[in-house]
Coordinates of C-alpha atoms in Angstrom, one line a residue:
M1 CA 34.7 -16.3 -19.0
P2 CA 37.9 -17.9 -17.6
N3 CA 36.8 -17.6 -13.9
K4 CA 33.1 -17.8 -13.3
L5 CA 31.6 -14.7 -11.8
R6 CA 29.1 -15.4 -9.0
V7 CA 25.6 -14.1 -8.9
V8 CA 23.2 -14.4 -6.0
G9 CA 19.4 -14.7 -6.4
I10 CA 16.8 -14.1 -3.7
R11 CA 13.4 -15.8 -4.0
R12 CA 10.4 -13.8 -2.7
A13 CA 9.0 -14.8 0.6
Q14 CA 5.6 -16.6 0.3
R15 CA 3.7 -14.0 2.3
F16 CA 4.5 -11.5 -0.6
S17 CA 3.3 -13.9 -3.2
P18 CA -0.4 -14.3 -2.5
N19 CA -1.8 -17.1 -4.7
S20 CA 1.4 -16.7 -6.9
V21 CA 4.1 -18.7 -5.1
E22 CA 4.8 -21.1 -8.0
R23 CA 4.7 -18.3 -10.6
D24 CA 7.1 -16.1 -8.7
A25 CA 9.5 -19.0 -8.2
A26 CA 9.4 -19.9 -11.9
I27 CA 10.6 -16.5 -13.1
C28 CA 13.3 -16.4 -10.4
Q29 CA 14.5 -19.8 -11.5
A30 CA 14.3 -18.9 -15.2
V31 CA 16.6 -15.9 -14.6
A32 CA 19.0 -18.2 -12.7
D33 CA 19.0 -20.7 -15.5
C34 CA 19.6 -18.0 -18.1
L35 CA 22.5 -16.6 -16.2
G36 CA 23.9 -20.0 -15.8
R37 CA 23.8 -20.6 -19.6
Q38 CA 25.8 -17.5 -20.0
G39 CA 28.6 -18.8 -17.8
Y40 CA 27.7 -17.4 -14.4
D41 CA 27.8 -19.3 -11.1
V42 CA 24.3 -18.7 -9.7
S43 CA 23.0 -19.5 -6.2
L44 CA 19.4 -19.0 -5.1
H45 CA 18.3 -18.3 -1.6
A46 CA 15.0 -17.9 0.3
E47 CA 14.3 -14.4 1.3
E48 CA 13.9 -15.4 4.9
A49 CA 17.4 -16.9 4.9
F50 CA 19.3 -14.1 3.1
T51 CA 22.1 -12.4 5.0
P52 CA 24.6 -9.9 3.4
S53 CA 27.4 -12.5 3.9
L54 CA 25.8 -14.7 1.3
A55 CA 26.5 -11.9 -1.3
Q56 CA 30.1 -11.4 -0.3
G57 CA 32.3 -11.5 -3.4
A58 CA 29.2 -11.8 -5.7
A59 CA 29.3 -9.8 -9.0
A60 CA 25.6 -9.0 -8.6
V61 CA 22.4 -9.8 -6.8
F62 CA 19.0 -10.2 -8.3
S63 CA 16.2 -10.0 -5.8
M64 CA 12.5 -10.5 -5.6
A65 CA 12.6 -9.8 -1.9
R66 CA 10.1 -7.3 -0.4
G67 CA 10.6 -7.7 3.4
T68 CA 11.7 -4.8 5.4
E69 CA 14.7 -6.6 6.9
T70 CA 15.8 -8.1 3.6
V71 CA 15.6 -4.8 1.8
A72 CA 17.6 -3.1 4.6
A73 CA 20.2 -5.9 4.2
L74 CA 20.4 -5.4 0.5
E75 CA 20.9 -1.7 1.1
R76 CA 24.2 -2.4 2.9
L77 CA 25.7 -4.1 -0.1
S78 CA 28.2 -2.5 -2.5
T79 CA 27.3 -5.2 -5.0
P80 CA 24.8 -4.1 -7.8
V81 CA 21.3 -5.2 -6.9
V82 CA 18.4 -5.7 -9.5
N83 CA 15.9 -4.3 -8.7
P84 CA 17.7 -1.5 -6.8
V85 CA 16.7 -0.9 -3.2
A86 CA 15.8 2.7 -4.0
G87 CA 13.3 1.3 -6.5
L88 CA 11.8 -1.0 -4.0
R89 CA 11.3 1.9 -1.6
N90 CA 9.8 4.1 -4.3
A91 CA 7.3 1.3 -5.2
R92 CA 5.5 1.6 -1.9
R93 CA 2.1 2.8 -2.9
G94 CA 2.2 6.1 -0.9
D95 CA 5.6 7.1 -2.3
M96 CA 4.7 5.9 -5.8
T97 CA 1.5 7.9 -5.9
R98 CA 3.3 11.1 -4.9
I99 CA 6.1 10.5 -7.4
F100 CA 3.7 9.9 -10.3
A101 CA 1.5 12.8 -9.4
E102 CA 4.5 15.2 -9.4
A103 CA 5.7 13.8 -12.7
G104 CA 2.3 13.9 -14.5
I105 CA 2.1 10.2 -15.0
P106 CA -1.6 9.5 -16.1
M107 CA -3.5 7.9 -13.2
P108 CA -6.7 8.1 -11.4
R109 CA -7.5 11.0 -9.0
S110 CA -6.0 10.0 -5.7
W111 CA -6.1 11.1 -2.0
M112 CA -3.6 10.3 0.7
V113 CA -5.7 9.8 3.9
R114 CA -5.3 9.0 7.5
T115 CA -7.5 5.9 8.2
D116 CA -8.5 7.4 11.5
G117 CA -9.4 10.7 9.8
T118 CA -12.2 12.2 7.8
L119 CA -13.4 10.8 4.5
P120 CA -11.8 12.4 1.4
D121 CA -13.9 14.4 -1.1
A122 CA -14.0 11.3 -3.4
D123 CA -16.9 10.1 -5.6
C124 CA -17.9 6.5 -5.1
P125 CA -17.4 3.8 -6.3
C126 CA -13.7 4.1 -5.4
W127 CA -10.8 2.1 -4.0
L128 CA -9.0 2.0 -0.7
K129 CA -5.4 0.7 -0.8
R130 CA -2.7 0.2 1.8
T131 CA 0.4 2.4 1.3
D132 CA 3.2 0.9 3.3
E133 CA 3.6 -2.5 1.4
C134 CA 2.3 -4.4 -1.6
A135 CA -1.0 -6.1 -1.3
Q136 CA -0.7 -9.4 0.6
A137 CA -4.4 -10.3 1.1
S138 CA -7.6 -9.3 -0.4
G139 CA -8.3 -6.9 2.5
D140 CA -5.3 -4.7 1.5
V141 CA -7.2 -3.4 -1.6
V142 CA -11.0 -2.6 -1.1
Y143 CA -13.6 -1.6 -3.7
A144 CA -16.1 0.7 -1.9
H145 CA -19.5 1.1 -3.7
G146 CA -20.4 4.1 -1.4
R147 CA -19.1 6.3 1.2
D148 CA -20.5 4.2 4.1
E149 CA -18.4 1.3 2.7
L150 CA -15.4 3.4 2.3
A151 CA -15.7 4.7 5.9
A152 CA -16.0 1.0 7.2
A153 CA -13.0 0.0 5.1
M154 CA -10.9 2.8 6.6
R155 CA -11.9 1.7 10.2
R156 CA -10.8 -1.9 9.3
F157 CA -7.4 -0.5 8.1
A158 CA -7.1 1.5 11.3
D159 CA -7.9 -1.5 13.4
R160 CA -5.1 -3.4 11.6
G161 CA -2.6 -0.7 12.4
L162 CA -2.6 0.7 8.9
R163 CA -2.6 4.3 9.7
E164 CA -2.3 5.7 6.1
A165 CA -4.0 4.7 2.9
V166 CA -4.6 5.9 -0.7
V167 CA -8.2 6.4 -1.9
C168 CA -8.4 6.2 -5.7
E169 CA -11.3 7.0 -8.0
H170 CA -12.7 4.0 -9.8
L171 CA -12.1 4.2 -13.6
P172 CA -14.6 2.5 -16.0
G173 CA -13.0 0.8 -19.0
D174 CA -10.8 -2.2 -20.0
L175 CA -8.4 -3.5 -17.4
V176 CA -5.0 -4.1 -19.0
K177 CA -2.1 -5.8 -17.3
F178 CA 1.4 -5.2 -18.5
Y179 CA 4.9 -6.5 -18.0
G180 CA 8.1 -4.7 -18.8
V181 CA 11.9 -4.6 -18.4
K182 CA 13.2 -1.1 -18.8
G183 CA 15.7 -0.3 -21.6
T184 CA 15.5 -3.7 -23.3
G185 CA 12.5 -3.3 -25.6
F186 CA 10.7 -6.0 -23.7
F187 CA 7.0 -5.1 -23.0
E188 CA 3.9 -7.2 -23.1
Y189 CA 0.3 -6.7 -22.1
Y190 CA -2.9 -8.7 -21.8
Y191 CA -6.5 -8.5 -20.7
P192 CA -7.1 -10.4 -17.5
T193 CA -10.8 -10.4 -17.8
A194 CA -10.7 -12.1 -21.2
G195 CA -10.2 -15.8 -21.5
D196 CA -8.2 -17.5 -18.8
G197 CA -6.9 -14.4 -17.1
F198 CA -5.3 -15.1 -13.7
S199 CA -6.5 -13.2 -10.7
K200 CA -4.9 -13.0 -7.2
F201 CA -8.0 -11.6 -5.4
G202 CA -10.8 -11.5 -7.9
L203 CA -10.9 -7.7 -7.9
E204 CA -10.7 -7.5 -11.7
R205 CA -14.4 -8.3 -11.9
H206 CA -15.2 -4.8 -11.0
N207 CA -14.2 -3.6 -14.4
G208 CA -16.3 -6.3 -16.2
A209 CA -15.6 -8.1 -19.5
A210 CA -13.0 -6.6 -21.8
R211 CA -14.4 -4.5 -24.6
F212 CA -11.0 -4.1 -26.4
Y213 CA -11.1 -0.4 -26.8
A214 CA -8.5 0.8 -29.2
F215 CA -5.5 2.4 -27.6
D216 CA -1.8 3.4 -28.4
A217 CA 0.1 0.3 -27.2
A218 CA 3.5 2.0 -28.0
A219 CA 2.4 5.1 -25.9
L220 CA 1.6 2.8 -23.0
A221 CA 5.0 1.1 -23.2
A222 CA 6.8 4.5 -23.3
T223 CA 4.7 5.6 -20.3
A224 CA 5.5 2.4 -18.4
D225 CA 9.2 2.8 -19.1
R226 CA 9.1 6.4 -17.9
A227 CA 7.3 5.3 -14.7
A228 CA 10.0 2.6 -14.2
S229 CA 12.7 5.3 -14.7
L230 CA 11.1 7.7 -12.1
L231 CA 10.9 4.9 -9.6
N232 CA 14.3 3.3 -10.5
L233 CA 12.6 0.0 -11.0
P234 CA 13.8 -1.7 -14.2
V235 CA 12.0 -5.0 -13.7
Y236 CA 8.3 -4.1 -13.4
G237 CA 4.7 -4.9 -14.0
G238 CA 1.5 -3.0 -13.6
D239 CA -2.2 -2.4 -14.5
C240 CA -3.9 0.3 -16.4
I241 CA -7.5 1.2 -17.5
V242 CA -8.2 2.0 -21.1
G243 CA -11.3 4.2 -21.4
A244 CA -13.8 4.1 -24.2
D245 CA -12.0 7.1 -25.8
G246 CA -8.6 5.3 -25.8
E247 CA -7.2 7.2 -22.8
V248 CA -4.9 5.1 -20.8
R249 CA -4.2 5.7 -17.0
L250 CA -2.1 3.6 -14.7
I251 CA -3.7 2.2 -11.6
D252 CA -0.9 0.0 -10.2
F253 CA 2.9 -0.4 -10.7
N254 CA 5.0 -3.0 -8.9
D255 CA 8.4 -4.5 -8.8
W256 CA 9.3 -7.8 -10.4
P257 CA 5.9 -9.5 -11.2
S258 CA 5.7 -13.2 -12.1
F259 CA 5.8 -12.7 -15.9
S260 CA 3.8 -15.9 -16.0
R261 CA 2.6 -15.5 -19.6
C262 CA 6.0 -14.7 -21.0
C263 CA 8.5 -16.2 -18.4
D264 CA 11.3 -17.3 -20.7
R265 CA 11.3 -14.1 -22.8
A266 CA 11.2 -11.9 -19.7
A267 CA 14.0 -13.9 -18.2
E268 CA 16.2 -13.1 -21.1
A269 CA 15.5 -9.5 -20.8
I270 CA 16.0 -9.4 -17.0
T271 CA 19.3 -11.3 -17.5
S272 CA 20.5 -8.6 -19.9
V273 CA 19.9 -6.0 -17.2
I274 CA 21.9 -7.9 -14.6
V275 CA 24.8 -8.5 -17.0
K276 CA 24.8 -4.9 -17.9
A277 CA 24.9 -3.9 -14.2
I278 CA 27.8 -6.3 -13.8
E279 CA 29.7 -4.9 -16.7
S280 CA 29.1 -1.3 -15.6
N281 CA 30.3 -2.1 -12.1
Q282 CA 33.5 -3.8 -13.4
K283 CA 34.3 -0.7 -15.4
L284 CA 34.1 1.5 -12.3
S285 CA 36.3 -0.9 -10.3

């Protein structure tokens, strides 16, 4: 390209990368490097330091940011943003749970609750999860063996000012983590409880060792891409449970994971999404 187009990247704040700071930084840098090899002028900025003026004149912004103020700043831009702000808002667990339930995405039975209210009619063991933001500490996702533990966890949430939460049934089966970039054909999965699986908080242990139940991987990829479309979240990751009968249900879905097992391949796919956004925006200009 005769004149280099400028692209701005935003690194994720450390508080949104529990035990994953280096992994998250690596995929952000890999995308910047990939764009650079394609002739773009790329600058990276810390989430805490980002202001809309930094994106002035940029052809696109790619962002791993999750903070409320940064997301609000991104919303004011006319520049294409990957992932889109609408997707970041939809990915909040409370909104995501409602969207998936309405669309029939296979998932555990779930109840939206007030943490200062009564217990839901949920069997235990079950999970209590914050709804407003992604999990930033082990206390944001709680495994409750019984209803007394669930009640205590709800009180702790209320004491922290977390007024709303999601209670999800616990699903027995193989825990499978997946990574995807919608519309590119890139999709990979692995078993975190097998081999050297990485764990942020150690919660994977509640599903035990992988049994490697047979399941339809192509169907999982199609379901994940559909979920990404519903949320408007092209760069995504998540978790699902594969039951002994091969049934697959999503238990988590989030924006822009670390892609630590497939960083370079994921960076290529993410770059293609950013370039497509730039080209589409130029056609509209």
